[in-house]
Amino acid sequence: MVDILDAARYLVFLSYRGQKYSLTPLKIQKILYLAQGWSYVWDGVAAYPDEFSAWQYGPVNEKVYETFKQYGRSEIPERECIDELTDKDVEETLEAVWQEYGKMSAYDLVELTHTQTPWKYAYPRNLGITNKSIKHYFQSTF
């Protein structure tokens, strides 16, 4: 398990390494949410203890939002990256999720997360998206 900001900064690193894809503040939120879900599937545990809120454009971690909102719709710059994590399982999860979803646009990822039960349940009820709901959805679906 790692702090979600470290995971976010590792995603920035991945976005500039090898196969480069755009990484904006909106997109990083969706990738982090998906990585949390896939961590439950592959490792049986959360990648980070932090939870998400259900906002209009999908899952959002407010700590990550506050850190990167200054970039608006622009790319998060490479200076925000870190090149490794203390938890290698989380590192591998982020790499696999980035490889699968990194090529998608932020808005494609918004649409994807809008089809998933954790956001669909939480958003109209003005609730948070709990890690329990992410775990249940991903483990029962995938």
Tab-separated table of N, CA and C in Angstrom, residues 7-142:
chain	number	residue	atom	x	y	z
A	7	ALA	N	1.323	7.342	-5.701
A	7	ALA	CA	0.816	6.594	-6.854
A	7	ALA	C	0.566	7.542	-8.026
A	8	ALA	N	-0.011	8.700	-7.743
A	8	ALA	CA	-0.274	9.682	-8.796
A	8	ALA	C	1.030	10.145	-9.442
A	9	ARG	N	2.019	10.406	-8.634
A	9	ARG	CA	3.311	10.866	-9.165
A	9	ARG	C	4.016	9.764	-9.956
A	10	TYR	N	3.787	8.523	-9.583
A	10	TYR	CA	4.341	7.419	-10.369
A	10	TYR	C	3.630	7.327	-11.727
A	11	LEU	N	2.346	7.588	-11.758
A	11	LEU	CA	1.634	7.627	-13.040
A	11	LEU	C	2.166	8.736	-13.937
A	12	VAL	N	2.515	9.865	-13.357
A	12	VAL	CA	3.125	10.943	-14.154
A	12	VAL	C	4.423	10.433	-14.769
A	13	PHE	N	5.209	9.720	-13.986
A	13	PHE	CA	6.445	9.119	-14.511
A	13	PHE	C	6.134	8.192	-15.685
A	14	LEU	N	5.142	7.328	-15.516
A	14	LEU	CA	4.789	6.391	-16.583
A	14	LEU	C	4.323	7.117	-17.843
A	15	SER	N	3.669	8.255	-17.672
A	15	SER	CA	3.151	8.983	-18.832
A	15	SER	C	4.269	9.590	-19.683
A	16	TYR	N	5.443	9.737	-19.120
A	16	TYR	CA	6.572	10.300	-19.878
A	16	TYR	C	7.573	9.232	-20.306
A	17	ARG	N	7.424	8.016	-19.807
A	17	ARG	CA	8.344	6.933	-20.119
A	17	ARG	C	7.768	6.056	-21.225
A	18	GLY	N	8.613	5.604	-22.128
A	18	GLY	CA	8.175	4.652	-23.153
A	18	GLY	C	7.031	5.165	-23.998
A	19	GLN	N	5.936	4.415	-24.000
A	19	GLN	CA	4.742	4.779	-24.766
A	19	GLN	C	4.079	5.970	-24.085
A	20	LYS	N	4.222	7.142	-24.638
A	20	LYS	CA	3.732	8.357	-23.993
A	20	LYS	C	2.270	8.611	-24.341
A	21	TYR	N	1.479	8.793	-23.301
A	21	TYR	CA	0.082	9.172	-23.457
A	21	TYR	C	-0.172	10.411	-22.614
A	22	SER	N	-1.161	11.169	-22.994
A	22	SER	CA	-1.561	12.358	-22.252
A	22	SER	C	-1.978	11.994	-20.830
A	23	LEU	N	-1.605	12.835	-19.875
A	23	LEU	CA	-2.059	12.641	-18.496
A	23	LEU	C	-2.420	14.004	-17.902
A	24	THR	N	-3.719	14.245	-17.817
A	24	THR	CA	-4.249	15.490	-17.277
A	24	THR	C	-4.796	15.226	-15.874
A	25	PRO	N	-5.117	16.264	-15.117
A	25	PRO	CA	-5.711	16.051	-13.800
A	25	PRO	C	-7.001	15.218	-13.830
A	26	LEU	N	-7.831	15.387	-14.840
A	26	LEU	CA	-9.048	14.587	-14.946
A	26	LEU	C	-8.716	13.112	-15.184
A	27	LYS	N	-7.799	12.870	-16.079
A	27	LYS	CA	-7.455	11.490	-16.430
A	27	LYS	C	-6.768	10.757	-15.286
A	28	ILE	N	-5.904	11.442	-14.544
A	28	ILE	CA	-5.183	10.764	-13.461
A	28	ILE	C	-6.161	10.236	-12.408
A	29	GLN	N	-7.257	10.960	-12.205
A	29	GLN	CA	-8.262	10.528	-11.231
A	29	GLN	C	-8.866	9.180	-11.626
A	30	LYS	N	-9.203	9.048	-12.893
A	30	LYS	CA	-9.845	7.816	-13.358
A	30	LYS	C	-8.866	6.643	-13.325
A	31	ILE	N	-7.615	6.903	-13.703
A	31	ILE	CA	-6.598	5.845	-13.681
A	31	ILE	C	-6.360	5.367	-12.242
A	32	LEU	N	-6.296	6.293	-11.304
A	32	LEU	CA	-6.110	5.915	-9.894
A	32	LEU	C	-7.278	5.088	-9.382
A	33	TYR	N	-8.475	5.471	-9.745
A	33	TYR	CA	-9.667	4.703	-9.353
A	33	TYR	C	-9.614	3.288	-9.936
A	34	LEU	N	-9.311	3.196	-11.218
A	34	LEU	CA	-9.239	1.875	-11.861
A	34	LEU	C	-8.125	1.021	-11.250
A	35	ALA	N	-7.002	1.646	-10.934
A	35	ALA	CA	-5.901	0.899	-10.316
A	35	ALA	C	-6.312	0.370	-8.943
A	36	GLN	N	-7.084	1.144	-8.211
A	36	GLN	CA	-7.569	0.665	-6.914
A	36	GLN	C	-8.420	-0.585	-7.111
A	37	GLY	N	-9.308	-0.547	-8.087
A	37	GLY	CA	-10.155	-1.709	-8.361
A	37	GLY	C	-9.360	-2.927	-8.787
A	38	TRP	N	-8.437	-2.733	-9.700
A	38	TRP	CA	-7.646	-3.866	-10.181
A	38	TRP	C	-6.700	-4.390	-9.113
A	39	SER	N	-6.268	-3.553	-8.197
A	39	SER	CA	-5.440	-4.031	-7.085
A	39	SER	C	-6.222	-5.043	-6.240
A	40	TYR	N	-7.498	-4.775	-6.045
A	40	TYR	CA	-8.337	-5.736	-5.315
A	40	TYR	C	-8.457	-7.051	-6.074
A	41	VAL	N	-8.544	-6.984	-7.388
A	41	VAL	CA	-8.672	-8.199	-8.194
A	41	VAL	C	-7.365	-8.996	-8.165
A	42	TRP	N	-6.250	-8.327	-8.420
A	42	TRP	CA	-4.975	-9.024	-8.576
A	42	TRP	C	-4.286	-9.355	-7.254
A	43	ASP	N	-4.370	-8.461	-6.289
A	43	ASP	CA	-3.621	-8.656	-5.041
A	43	ASP	C	-4.510	-8.858	-3.821
A	44	GLY	N	-5.807	-8.625	-3.963
A	44	GLY	CA	-6.726	-8.807	-2.853
A	44	GLY	C	-6.706	-7.690	-1.823
A	45	VAL	N	-5.951	-6.636	-2.086
A	45	VAL	CA	-5.827	-5.524	-1.141
A	45	VAL	C	-5.888	-4.196	-1.888
A	46	ALA	N	-6.129	-3.136	-1.126
A	46	ALA	CA	-6.138	-1.788	-1.695
A	46	ALA	C	-4.726	-1.372	-2.079
A	47	ALA	N	-4.615	-0.586	-3.128
A	47	ALA	CA	-3.321	-0.012	-3.513
A	47	ALA	C	-2.974	1.157	-2.590
A	48	TYR	N	-4.010	1.853	-2.096
A	48	TYR	CA	-3.844	2.994	-1.204
A	48	TYR	C	-5.055	3.056	-0.278
A	49	PRO	N	-4.884	3.612	0.921
A	49	PRO	CA	-5.999	3.667	1.870
A	49	PRO	C	-7.011	4.759	1.537
A	50	ASP	N	-6.624	5.682	0.684
A	50	ASP	CA	-7.451	6.841	0.354
A	50	ASP	C	-8.693	6.426	-0.431
A	51	GLU	N	-9.777	7.188	-0.249
A	51	GLU	CA	-11.028	6.890	-0.945
A	51	GLU	C	-11.355	7.987	-1.956
A	52	PHE	N	-12.436	7.796	-2.671
A	52	PHE	CA	-12.836	8.690	-3.754
A	52	PHE	C	-14.191	9.310	-3.459
A	53	SER	N	-14.415	10.464	-4.038
A	53	SER	CA	-15.716	11.115	-4.030
A	53	SER	C	-16.355	10.880	-5.392
A	54	ALA	N	-17.681	10.922	-5.433
A	54	ALA	CA	-18.409	10.757	-6.699
A	54	ALA	C	-18.773	12.138	-7.222
A	55	TRP	N	-17.983	12.619	-8.167
A	55	TRP	CA	-18.218	13.932	-8.764
A	55	TRP	C	-18.882	13.754	-10.124
A	56	GLN	N	-19.294	14.853	-10.719
A	56	GLN	CA	-19.996	14.815	-12.002
A	56	GLN	C	-19.224	14.033	-13.058
A	57	TYR	N	-17.917	14.209	-13.107
A	57	TYR	CA	-17.118	13.540	-14.136
A	57	TYR	C	-16.444	12.271	-13.628
A	58	GLY	N	-17.055	11.638	-12.640
A	58	GLY	CA	-16.557	10.354	-12.184
A	58	GLY	C	-15.845	10.435	-10.842
A	59	PRO	N	-15.163	9.345	-10.481
A	59	PRO	CA	-14.468	9.276	-9.191
A	59	PRO	C	-13.335	10.299	-9.098
A	60	VAL	N	-13.221	10.923	-7.921
A	60	VAL	CA	-12.180	11.915	-7.667
A	60	VAL	C	-11.654	11.737	-6.247
A	61	ASN	N	-10.352	11.676	-6.123
A	61	ASN	CA	-9.732	11.742	-4.807
A	61	ASN	C	-9.404	13.210	-4.558
A	62	GLU	N	-9.922	13.760	-3.487
A	62	GLU	CA	-9.806	15.199	-3.267
A	62	GLU	C	-8.376	15.656	-2.979
A	63	LYS	N	-7.570	14.806	-2.358
A	63	LYS	CA	-6.166	15.156	-2.111
A	63	LYS	C	-5.410	15.274	-3.439
A	64	VAL	N	-5.658	14.355	-4.343
A	64	VAL	CA	-5.037	14.406	-5.668
A	64	VAL	C	-5.573	15.611	-6.436
A	65	TYR	N	-6.860	15.860	-6.325
A	65	TYR	CA	-7.457	17.016	-6.998
A	65	TYR	C	-6.775	18.311	-6.562
A	66	GLU	N	-6.633	18.502	-5.267
A	66	GLU	CA	-6.019	19.729	-4.751
A	66	GLU	C	-4.567	19.864	-5.207
A	67	THR	N	-3.865	18.761	-5.316
A	67	THR	CA	-2.456	18.787	-5.710
A	67	THR	C	-2.270	19.165	-7.172
A	68	PHE	N	-3.140	18.669	-8.053
A	68	PHE	CA	-2.923	18.838	-9.489
A	68	PHE	C	-3.900	19.794	-10.189
A	69	LYS	N	-4.860	20.373	-9.475
A	69	LYS	CA	-5.861	21.228	-10.117
A	69	LYS	C	-5.237	22.443	-10.802
A	70	GLN	N	-4.055	22.850	-10.360
A	70	GLN	CA	-3.387	24.006	-10.975
A	70	GLN	C	-3.108	23.801	-12.459
A	71	TYR	N	-3.092	22.558	-12.918
A	71	TYR	CA	-2.794	22.272	-14.326
A	71	TYR	C	-4.040	22.278	-15.204
A	72	GLY	N	-5.208	22.425	-14.608
A	72	GLY	CA	-6.444	22.528	-15.380
A	72	GLY	C	-6.618	21.370	-16.352
A	73	ARG	N	-6.742	21.705	-17.628
A	73	ARG	CA	-6.905	20.673	-18.670
A	73	ARG	C	-5.583	20.334	-19.347
A	74	SER	N	-4.508	20.887	-18.846
A	74	SER	CA	-3.173	20.663	-19.434
A	74	SER	C	-2.539	19.395	-18.891
A	75	GLU	N	-1.458	19.011	-19.564
A	75	GLU	CA	-0.666	17.870	-19.105
A	75	GLU	C	-0.060	18.164	-17.731
A	76	ILE	N	0.000	17.155	-16.904
A	76	ILE	CA	0.740	17.289	-15.655
A	76	ILE	C	2.216	17.211	-16.028
A	77	PRO	N	3.031	18.187	-15.640
A	77	PRO	CA	4.422	18.218	-16.095
A	77	PRO	C	5.290	17.132	-15.450
A	78	GLU	N	6.316	16.771	-16.169
A	78	GLU	CA	7.214	15.697	-15.742
A	78	GLU	C	7.852	15.987	-14.383
A	79	ARG	N	8.032	17.240	-14.038
A	79	ARG	CA	8.664	17.576	-12.754
A	79	ARG	C	7.854	17.067	-11.558
A	80	GLU	N	6.602	16.693	-11.770
A	80	GLU	CA	5.752	16.171	-10.693
A	80	GLU	C	5.959	14.669	-10.445
A	81	CYS	N	6.816	14.028	-11.225
A	81	CYS	CA	6.897	12.569	-11.155
A	81	CYS	C	7.881	12.057	-10.097
A	82	ILE	N	7.646	10.808	-9.698
A	82	ILE	CA	8.638	10.008	-8.976
A	82	ILE	C	8.790	8.721	-9.774
A	83	ASP	N	9.974	8.124	-9.744
A	83	ASP	CA	10.233	6.989	-10.643
A	83	ASP	C	10.164	5.613	-9.994
A	84	GLU	N	9.753	5.542	-8.736
A	84	GLU	CA	9.547	4.230	-8.111
A	84	GLU	C	8.679	4.377	-6.873
A	85	LEU	N	8.108	3.249	-6.460
A	85	LEU	CA	7.285	3.198	-5.259
A	85	LEU	C	7.876	2.197	-4.278
A	86	THR	N	7.532	2.327	-3.026
A	86	THR	CA	8.025	1.390	-2.017
A	86	THR	C	7.332	0.038	-2.105
A	87	ASP	N	6.145	-0.012	-2.661
A	87	ASP	CA	5.372	-1.246	-2.793
A	87	ASP	C	5.402	-1.685	-4.266
A	88	LYS	N	6.126	-2.750	-4.527
A	88	LYS	CA	6.306	-3.204	-5.922
A	88	LYS	C	5.008	-3.762	-6.517
A	89	ASP	N	4.124	-4.323	-5.683
A	89	ASP	CA	2.835	-4.805	-6.205
A	89	ASP	C	2.010	-3.633	-6.742
A	90	VAL	N	2.005	-2.523	-6.006
A	90	VAL	CA	1.268	-1.343	-6.466
A	90	VAL	C	1.913	-0.788	-7.732
A	91	GLU	N	3.228	-0.792	-7.757
A	91	GLU	CA	3.943	-0.326	-8.952
A	91	GLU	C	3.528	-1.148	-10.181
A	92	GLU	N	3.503	-2.469	-10.022
A	92	GLU	CA	3.106	-3.348	-11.124
A	92	GLU	C	1.647	-3.128	-11.523
A	93	THR	N	0.780	-2.913	-10.552
A	93	THR	CA	-0.628	-2.642	-10.848
A	93	THR	C	-0.768	-1.353	-11.646
A	94	LEU	N	-0.092	-0.308	-11.207
A	94	LEU	CA	-0.164	0.970	-11.926
A	94	LEU	C	0.377	0.837	-13.345
A	95	GLU	N	1.448	0.083	-13.514
A	95	GLU	CA	2.011	-0.126	-14.855
A	95	GLU	C	1.024	-0.859	-15.750
A	96	ALA	N	0.391	-1.904	-15.233
A	96	ALA	CA	-0.565	-2.674	-16.032
A	96	ALA	C	-1.803	-1.846	-16.369
A	97	VAL	N	-2.299	-1.106	-15.402
A	97	VAL	CA	-3.478	-0.270	-15.634
A	97	VAL	C	-3.138	0.844	-16.625
A	98	TRP	N	-1.954	1.442	-16.486
A	98	TRP	CA	-1.541	2.491	-17.420
A	98	TRP	C	-1.425	1.923	-18.834
A	99	GLN	N	-0.869	0.735	-18.960
A	99	GLN	CA	-0.716	0.133	-20.283
A	99	GLN	C	-2.079	-0.115	-20.927
A	100	GLU	N	-3.055	-0.509	-20.131
A	100	GLU	CA	-4.387	-0.815	-20.658
A	100	GLU	C	-5.229	0.441	-20.895
A	101	TYR	N	-5.227	1.362	-19.948
A	101	TYR	CA	-6.137	2.502	-19.998
A	101	TYR	C	-5.472	3.817	-20.381
A	102	GLY	N	-4.153	3.885	-20.362
A	102	GLY	CA	-3.444	5.133	-20.638
A	102	GLY	C	-3.708	5.683	-22.018
A	103	LYS	N	-3.973	4.808	-22.966
A	103	LYS	CA	-4.214	5.252	-24.346
A	103	LYS	C	-5.598	5.879	-24.520
A	104	MET	N	-6.462	5.688	-23.537
A	104	MET	CA	-7.825	6.240	-23.622
A	104	MET	C	-7.813	7.720	-23.231
A	105	SER	N	-8.746	8.473	-23.775
A	105	SER	CA	-8.855	9.885	-23.399
A	105	SER	C	-9.498	9.992	-22.021
A	106	ALA	N	-9.333	11.153	-21.411
A	106	ALA	CA	-9.966	11.398	-20.113
A	106	ALA	C	-11.478	11.213	-20.217
A	107	TYR	N	-12.057	11.671	-21.313
A	107	TYR	CA	-13.516	11.592	-21.444
A	107	TYR	C	-14.003	10.166	-21.720
A	108	ASP	N	-13.191	9.363	-22.391
A	108	ASP	CA	-13.525	7.947	-22.535
A	108	ASP	C	-13.525	7.271	-21.164
A	109	LEU	N	-12.567	7.668	-20.320
A	109	LEU	CA	-12.487	7.096	-18.975
A	109	LEU	C	-13.636	7.583	-18.091
A	110	VAL	N	-14.063	8.813	-18.289
A	110	VAL	CA	-15.241	9.317	-17.577
A	110	VAL	C	-16.442	8.442	-17.936
A	111	GLU	N	-16.637	8.212	-19.222
A	111	GLU	CA	-17.752	7.367	-19.659
A	111	GLU	C	-17.660	5.964	-19.082
A	112	LEU	N	-16.451	5.396	-19.060
A	112	LEU	CA	-16.257	4.062	-18.503
A	112	LEU	C	-16.638	4.034	-17.027
A	113	THR	N	-16.132	4.971	-16.255
A	113	THR	CA	-16.426	4.954	-14.813
A	113	THR	C	-17.903	5.241	-14.531
A	114	HIS	N	-18.563	5.951	-15.428
A	114	HIS	CA	-19.994	6.217	-15.257
A	114	HIS	C	-20.830	4.954	-15.446
A	115	THR	N	-20.276	3.928	-16.062
A	115	THR	CA	-21.007	2.673	-16.242
A	115	THR	C	-20.802	1.713	-15.069
A	116	GLN	N	-19.898	2.055	-14.176
A	116	GLN	CA	-19.543	1.143	-13.090
A	116	GLN	C	-20.338	1.451	-11.821
A	117	THR	N	-20.748	0.417	-11.135
A	117	THR	CA	-21.632	0.519	-9.979
A	117	THR	C	-21.146	1.467	-8.877
A	118	PRO	N	-19.869	1.474	-8.495
A	118	PRO	CA	-19.495	2.374	-7.385
A	118	PRO	C	-19.866	3.835	-7.635
A	119	TRP	N	-19.603	4.347	-8.833
A	119	TRP	CA	-19.973	5.736	-9.137
A	119	TRP	C	-21.486	5.856	-9.348
A	120	LYS	N	-22.060	4.915	-10.095
A	120	LYS	CA	-23.496	4.978	-10.404
A	120	LYS	C	-24.345	4.977	-9.131
A	121	TYR	N	-23.905	4.264	-8.119
A	121	TYR	CA	-24.646	4.224	-6.856
A	121	TYR	C	-24.411	5.499	-6.041
A	122	ALA	N	-23.160	5.917	-5.940
A	122	ALA	CA	-22.805	7.024	-5.049
A	122	ALA	C	-23.232	8.398	-5.570
A	123	TYR	N	-23.085	8.633	-6.862
A	123	TYR	CA	-23.292	9.984	-7.391
A	123	TYR	C	-24.704	10.540	-7.145
A	124	PRO	N	-25.767	9.842	-7.526
A	124	PRO	CA	-27.101	10.441	-7.331
A	124	PRO	C	-27.482	10.575	-5.854
A	125	ARG	N	-26.792	9.857	-4.988
A	125	ARG	CA	-27.095	9.897	-3.558
A	125	ARG	C	-26.169	10.845	-2.800
A	126	ASN	N	-25.263	11.489	-3.548
A	126	ASN	CA	-24.293	12.412	-2.952
A	126	ASN	C	-23.457	11.716	-1.866
A	127	LEU	N	-23.010	10.498	-2.171
A	127	LEU	CA	-22.195	9.711	-1.246
A	127	LEU	C	-20.766	9.617	-1.763
A	128	GLY	N	-19.859	9.239	-0.885
A	128	GLY	CA	-18.502	8.936	-1.313
A	128	GLY	C	-18.454	7.547	-1.926
A	129	ILE	N	-17.387	7.295	-2.657
A	129	ILE	CA	-17.150	5.958	-3.215
A	129	ILE	C	-16.185	5.263	-2.258
A	130	THR	N	-16.685	4.319	-1.520
A	130	THR	CA	-15.843	3.653	-0.524
A	130	THR	C	-14.952	2.598	-1.172
A	131	ASN	N	-13.858	2.313	-0.514
A	131	ASN	CA	-13.003	1.236	-0.997
A	131	ASN	C	-13.743	-0.096	-0.939
A	132	LYS	N	-14.643	-0.248	0.023
A	132	LYS	CA	-15.447	-1.464	0.106
A	132	LYS	C	-16.291	-1.640	-1.156
A	133	SER	N	-16.897	-0.542	-1.646
A	133	SER	CA	-17.723	-0.652	-2.855
A	133	SER	C	-16.869	-0.923	-4.095
A	134	ILE	N	-15.677	-0.335	-4.146
A	134	ILE	CA	-14.759	-0.601	-5.267
A	134	ILE	C	-14.338	-2.064	-5.241
A	135	LYS	N	-13.955	-2.541	-4.064
A	135	LYS	CA	-13.526	-3.942	-3.914
A	135	LYS	C	-14.640	-4.897	-4.344
A	136	HIS	N	-15.852	-4.677	-3.830
A	136	HIS	CA	-16.972	-5.561	-4.162
A	136	HIS	C	-17.254	-5.565	-5.662
A	137	TYR	N	-17.312	-4.381	-6.257
A	137	TYR	CA	-17.601	-4.292	-7.692
A	137	TYR	C	-16.543	-4.993	-8.517
A	138	PHE	N	-15.278	-4.665	-8.315
A	138	PHE	CA	-14.218	-5.222	-9.157
A	138	PHE	C	-14.056	-6.721	-8.931
A	139	GLN	N	-14.121	-7.168	-7.681
A	139	GLN	CA	-13.951	-8.601	-7.437
A	139	GLN	C	-15.141	-9.409	-7.944
A	140	SER	N	-16.334	-8.836	-7.937
A	140	SER	CA	-17.496	-9.586	-8.428
A	140	SER	C	-17.657	-9.490	-9.937
A	141	THR	N	-17.058	-8.494	-10.565
A	141	THR	CA	-17.225	-8.277	-12.004
A	141	THR	C	-16.073	-8.883	-12.817
A	142	PHE	N	-14.883	-8.781	-12.286
A	142	PHE	CA	-13.717	-9.239	-13.024
A	142	PHE	C	-13.127	-10.437	-12.340
